[in-house]
Amino acid sequence: MSVKVFANQEVQDLLEAATNLGSNSGNARAKQITHRLLSDLFKAIDDLDMTPDEIWAGVNFTNRLGQDGEAALLAAGLGLEKYLDIRMDAADRQAEIDGGTPRTIEGPLYVEGAPVRDGMSKIDLDADPNAGPLVIRGAVTGPDGKPLAGAVVECWHANSKGFYSHFDPTDAQSAFNLRGAVRTGQDGTYEFRTLMPVGYGCPPQGSTQQLLNLLARHGNRSAHLHFFVTSNGLRKLTTQINIEGDPLIWDDFAYATREGLIPPVTEKTGGTALGLKVDTYKEIEFNFALTPMVQGKDNQLVNRLRATVAV
Ligand code: FE
């Protein structure tokens, strides 16, 4: 059985009624978007001749996705978050903004409220015997290439088990372990002393992985660190750097890897003098270049629900 009913007046009337398009009250934008998305869904049901069983499997999946708290994880895994970056990149080209550190996705694991320190922050609060020391340092520059004083670099990353504090299913990490923020001084430099992260995957029993399994996709990311970089009068940068050599760098389930975000990792000695747990450590130098506002506005500032922990 394959029927085509989408174009029927009855269906079009139903779409209008369900989204209350005929009324002037309510939120016009919400009505516009809901009408479009519902119409596209109805059309897809017709085109693909989706069965009721398939529709209810999708409805039930949506329920479970919410119970698992994984909607934002799925948004990353299905490329929705990457698509928003592709659109912002295109908007930048249209506004003739070039240069600047490439943006990449935020992901769902940021926590607000990490302490801000001047110049340097040691963010490995909990012992992690399986992770070696890592120093990340560099400078923040503005559109003129000059160092920015008073810029804030926020960093967050996983531990050697691939878990983030606050979201750790083993509850083994203190609040703000491997999370911190540094305010740059006159020379624009920042430094984080931390531990080497490893890659991680979606919760294996979660609804995101369940869907990825149907698509024959893995749900893993290569080792990486997340950053926000902010400075008054410039656009907020959301980005990540990858740890070079990780086999999944170009096979990231969230499509976050970009050229320009895989800095070299060098081996150094002298860690003991820096307060690191062993003398030999890894170092990454990475500079952040911020970009100007567009018509006086930060058009890459994203509002989304983020976890908060009271300090
Ligand atoms: Fe991450």
Coordinates of C-alpha atoms and ligand atoms in Angstrom, one line a residue:
M1 CA 0.0 0.0 0.0
S2 CA 1.4 3.3 -1.0
V3 CA -0.9 6.4 -0.8
K4 CA -0.2 10.0 -1.2
V5 CA -2.3 12.3 0.9
F6 CA 0.1 15.1 1.9
A7 CA -1.2 17.6 -0.7
N8 CA -4.9 16.9 0.2
Q9 CA -6.8 19.9 1.6
E10 CA -7.7 17.9 4.7
V11 CA -4.0 17.4 5.5
Q12 CA -3.1 21.0 4.8
D13 CA -6.0 22.1 7.0
L14 CA -4.8 19.8 9.7
L15 CA -1.3 21.2 9.6
E16 CA -2.7 24.7 9.9
A17 CA -5.0 23.8 12.7
A18 CA -2.3 21.9 14.6
T19 CA 0.0 24.9 14.6
N20 CA -2.8 27.5 14.9
L21 CA -1.6 29.4 11.9
G22 CA -5.0 31.1 11.4
S23 CA -4.7 32.9 14.7
N24 CA -2.7 36.1 15.5
S25 CA -2.0 35.0 19.0
G26 CA 0.9 32.9 20.2
N27 CA 4.5 33.1 19.1
A28 CA 4.7 33.7 15.4
R29 CA 8.2 32.3 15.0
A30 CA 7.3 29.1 17.0
K31 CA 4.3 28.6 14.8
Q32 CA 6.2 29.1 11.6
I33 CA 8.9 26.6 12.6
T34 CA 6.5 24.0 14.0
H35 CA 4.4 24.2 10.9
R36 CA 7.4 23.7 8.6
L37 CA 8.9 20.9 10.6
L38 CA 5.5 19.1 11.0
S39 CA 4.9 19.6 7.3
D40 CA 8.2 18.1 6.4
L41 CA 7.5 15.1 8.7
F42 CA 4.1 14.5 7.2
K43 CA 5.6 14.8 3.7
A44 CA 8.4 12.3 4.6
I45 CA 5.8 9.8 6.0
D46 CA 4.0 10.0 2.6
D47 CA 7.2 9.8 0.5
L48 CA 8.8 7.0 2.4
D49 CA 5.5 5.3 3.1
M50 CA 6.4 5.1 6.8
T51 CA 4.4 2.5 8.7
P52 CA 2.6 3.2 12.0
D53 CA 5.1 0.9 13.7
E54 CA 7.9 3.0 12.5
I55 CA 6.2 6.2 13.6
W56 CA 5.6 4.8 17.1
A57 CA 9.2 3.5 17.3
G58 CA 10.3 7.1 16.6
V59 CA 7.9 8.6 19.2
N60 CA 9.1 6.1 21.8
F61 CA 12.7 6.8 20.9
T62 CA 12.1 10.5 21.5
N63 CA 10.7 9.7 25.0
R64 CA 13.7 7.6 25.8
L65 CA 16.1 10.2 24.4
G66 CA 14.7 12.7 26.9
Q67 CA 14.8 10.2 29.8
D68 CA 18.5 9.5 29.0
G69 CA 19.1 13.3 28.8
E70 CA 20.8 12.7 25.5
A71 CA 19.1 15.1 23.1
A72 CA 22.1 17.4 22.9
L73 CA 24.4 14.3 22.4
L74 CA 22.3 13.1 19.6
A75 CA 22.4 16.6 18.0
A76 CA 26.2 16.3 17.9
G77 CA 26.1 12.7 16.7
L78 CA 23.7 13.4 13.8
G79 CA 25.8 16.4 12.6
L80 CA 23.2 18.9 13.6
E81 CA 25.7 20.8 15.7
K82 CA 28.3 20.6 12.9
Y83 CA 25.7 22.0 10.5
L84 CA 25.3 25.1 12.6
D85 CA 29.1 25.6 12.4
I86 CA 28.9 25.2 8.6
R87 CA 26.3 27.9 8.5
M88 CA 28.3 30.2 10.7
D89 CA 31.4 29.6 8.5
A90 CA 29.3 30.6 5.5
A91 CA 28.0 33.7 7.3
D92 CA 31.6 34.6 8.1
R93 CA 32.6 34.3 4.4
Q94 CA 29.6 36.5 3.5
A95 CA 30.6 39.1 6.0
E96 CA 34.2 38.8 4.7
I97 CA 35.6 37.8 8.1
D98 CA 38.6 35.6 7.6
G99 CA 41.4 34.6 9.9
G100 CA 40.7 33.7 13.4
T101 CA 40.9 30.3 15.0
P102 CA 38.5 27.8 13.4
R103 CA 35.3 27.3 15.4
T104 CA 34.0 23.8 16.2
I105 CA 31.2 22.4 18.2
E106 CA 30.7 23.0 22.0
G107 CA 29.2 19.6 22.7
P108 CA 26.9 19.0 25.7
L109 CA 29.5 18.7 28.6
Y110 CA 30.4 22.2 29.5
V111 CA 29.7 23.3 33.1
E112 CA 29.4 27.0 34.1
G113 CA 31.2 28.5 37.1
A114 CA 34.7 27.1 36.9
P115 CA 37.2 29.3 38.8
V116 CA 39.0 32.0 36.8
R117 CA 42.7 32.5 37.5
D118 CA 45.2 35.0 36.2
G119 CA 47.7 33.7 33.7
M120 CA 47.8 30.0 34.6
S121 CA 45.5 27.5 36.1
K122 CA 46.3 23.9 37.3
I123 CA 43.0 22.2 36.6
D124 CA 43.8 18.5 37.5
L125 CA 42.3 18.5 40.9
D126 CA 41.9 14.7 41.3
A127 CA 44.7 12.1 41.0
D128 CA 44.5 10.1 37.8
P129 CA 47.4 7.5 37.8
N130 CA 46.8 6.6 34.2
A131 CA 47.2 10.1 32.8
G132 CA 50.5 11.9 32.2
P133 CA 50.9 15.7 32.7
L134 CA 50.0 18.0 29.9
V135 CA 50.7 21.7 29.6
I136 CA 48.7 23.8 27.1
R137 CA 49.9 27.3 26.6
G138 CA 49.8 30.1 24.1
A139 CA 48.5 33.6 23.5
V140 CA 45.2 35.2 22.6
T141 CA 45.3 37.7 19.9
G142 CA 42.8 40.1 18.4
P143 CA 41.9 40.9 14.8
D144 CA 45.0 43.1 14.5
G145 CA 47.2 40.2 15.6
K146 CA 48.2 41.9 18.8
P147 CA 48.1 40.1 22.2
L148 CA 44.9 40.6 24.2
A149 CA 45.1 41.4 27.8
G150 CA 42.1 40.4 30.0
A151 CA 40.8 37.8 27.6
V152 CA 39.4 34.7 29.3
V153 CA 40.2 31.2 28.1
E154 CA 38.0 28.4 29.5
C155 CA 39.0 24.8 29.1
W156 CA 37.3 21.5 29.8
H157 CA 38.2 18.0 29.0
A158 CA 37.8 14.3 29.9
N159 CA 40.0 12.2 32.3
S160 CA 41.9 9.0 31.4
K161 CA 38.7 7.1 31.5
G162 CA 37.0 9.4 29.0
F163 CA 34.7 10.9 31.6
Y164 CA 34.0 14.6 32.4
S165 CA 33.6 15.8 35.9
H166 CA 29.9 16.5 36.7
F167 CA 28.9 14.0 34.0
D168 CA 31.0 11.1 35.4
P169 CA 28.8 8.0 35.7
T170 CA 31.2 6.6 38.4
D171 CA 30.9 9.9 40.4
A172 CA 34.7 9.7 41.0
Q173 CA 35.6 13.3 40.2
S174 CA 35.3 16.5 42.2
A175 CA 33.3 19.4 40.8
F176 CA 35.4 21.3 38.2
N177 CA 38.1 18.6 37.9
L178 CA 39.7 19.2 34.5
R179 CA 37.8 22.4 34.1
G180 CA 39.1 25.9 34.5
A181 CA 39.5 29.4 33.2
V182 CA 42.5 31.7 32.8
R183 CA 42.5 35.5 32.3
T184 CA 45.4 36.7 30.2
G185 CA 47.8 39.4 31.3
Q186 CA 49.4 42.2 29.4
D187 CA 51.3 39.7 27.1
G188 CA 48.0 37.9 26.2
T189 CA 49.3 34.5 27.3
Y190 CA 47.5 31.7 29.1
E191 CA 48.5 28.4 30.4
F192 CA 46.7 25.3 31.7
R193 CA 48.5 22.6 33.7
T194 CA 46.5 19.4 33.4
L195 CA 46.5 15.7 32.5
M196 CA 46.3 14.1 29.1
P197 CA 42.7 13.2 28.2
V198 CA 41.6 10.2 26.2
G199 CA 38.8 9.9 23.6
Y200 CA 35.5 8.7 24.7
G201 CA 32.2 7.3 23.5
C202 CA 28.5 7.7 23.9
P203 CA 27.0 5.8 26.8
P204 CA 26.8 2.3 25.4
Q205 CA 23.3 1.6 26.6
G206 CA 22.0 5.1 25.8
S207 CA 19.5 6.0 23.1
T208 CA 22.1 7.9 21.0
Q209 CA 24.2 4.7 20.7
Q210 CA 21.1 2.7 20.0
L211 CA 20.3 4.8 17.0
L212 CA 23.9 4.9 15.9
N213 CA 23.9 1.1 16.0
L214 CA 21.0 1.0 13.5
L215 CA 23.1 3.3 11.2
A216 CA 26.2 1.0 11.7
R217 CA 28.1 4.0 13.2
H218 CA 30.3 4.1 16.2
G219 CA 29.8 6.8 18.8
N220 CA 33.4 7.6 19.6
R221 CA 35.5 10.8 19.7
S222 CA 39.2 11.2 19.6
A223 CA 41.1 12.7 22.5
H224 CA 40.4 16.5 22.6
L225 CA 40.1 19.6 24.8
H226 CA 37.3 22.1 24.6
F227 CA 37.7 25.9 24.8
F228 CA 35.7 29.1 25.0
V229 CA 37.7 32.2 24.5
T230 CA 36.1 35.6 25.2
S231 CA 37.3 39.2 25.2
N232 CA 35.4 42.4 25.4
G233 CA 34.3 43.8 22.1
L234 CA 35.2 40.6 20.1
R235 CA 33.3 37.5 19.2
K236 CA 33.3 34.6 21.6
L237 CA 35.2 31.6 20.1
T238 CA 34.0 28.1 20.7
T239 CA 36.5 25.5 19.7
Q240 CA 38.4 22.3 20.5
I241 CA 41.9 21.0 19.9
N242 CA 42.6 17.3 19.1
I243 CA 45.5 15.3 20.4
E244 CA 47.6 14.5 17.4
G245 CA 48.1 10.9 16.6
D246 CA 44.7 9.7 17.9
P247 CA 43.4 7.1 15.3
L248 CA 39.9 8.6 15.5
I249 CA 40.9 12.2 14.7
W250 CA 39.3 12.1 11.3
D251 CA 36.6 9.6 12.3
D252 CA 34.9 11.6 15.0
F253 CA 31.3 10.7 15.6
A254 CA 30.5 14.4 16.2
Y255 CA 32.4 15.8 13.2
A256 CA 34.3 18.3 15.3
T257 CA 37.8 17.8 13.9
R258 CA 39.1 20.6 11.6
E259 CA 42.3 21.5 9.9
G260 CA 44.1 24.0 12.2
L261 CA 42.9 22.4 15.4
I262 CA 45.5 19.6 15.6
P263 CA 48.5 21.2 17.2
P264 CA 51.8 19.3 17.6
V265 CA 52.4 17.6 20.9
T266 CA 56.0 17.9 22.2
E267 CA 57.7 16.1 25.0
K268 CA 59.4 18.2 27.6
T269 CA 61.3 17.8 30.8
G270 CA 61.2 20.1 33.9
G271 CA 57.7 19.3 35.0
T272 CA 58.6 18.9 38.6
A273 CA 59.6 22.5 38.8
L274 CA 56.1 23.4 37.4
G275 CA 54.4 21.3 40.1
L276 CA 53.6 18.5 37.8
K277 CA 53.5 14.9 39.1
V278 CA 56.4 13.7 37.0
D279 CA 59.3 15.6 35.3
T280 CA 58.6 14.5 31.8
Y281 CA 55.4 16.0 30.4
K282 CA 53.7 16.8 27.1
E283 CA 53.2 20.3 25.9
I284 CA 50.9 21.8 23.4
E285 CA 51.3 25.4 22.2
F286 CA 48.1 26.8 20.8
N287 CA 47.3 30.4 20.0
F288 CA 43.7 31.7 19.8
A289 CA 42.9 34.4 17.3
L290 CA 39.6 36.2 18.0
T291 CA 37.5 37.9 15.4
P292 CA 35.6 41.2 15.3
M293 CA 31.9 41.7 15.9
V294 CA 29.6 41.8 12.9
Q295 CA 27.6 45.0 12.7
G296 CA 28.4 45.5 16.4
K297 CA 27.0 42.1 17.4
D298 CA 28.5 38.8 18.4
N299 CA 26.7 36.7 15.9
Q300 CA 28.4 33.5 17.1
L301 CA 27.3 33.8 20.7
V302 CA 25.1 30.7 21.3
N303 CA 22.5 30.5 24.1
R304 CA 21.8 26.9 25.1
L305 CA 21.0 25.1 28.3
R306 CA 24.3 24.5 30.2
A307 CA 25.0 22.7 33.4
T308 CA 25.8 24.9 36.4
V309 CA 27.5 24.1 39.6
A310 CA 27.5 26.5 42.5
V311 CA 31.0 27.4 43.6
Ligands
FE1 FE 34.4 16.5 24.6

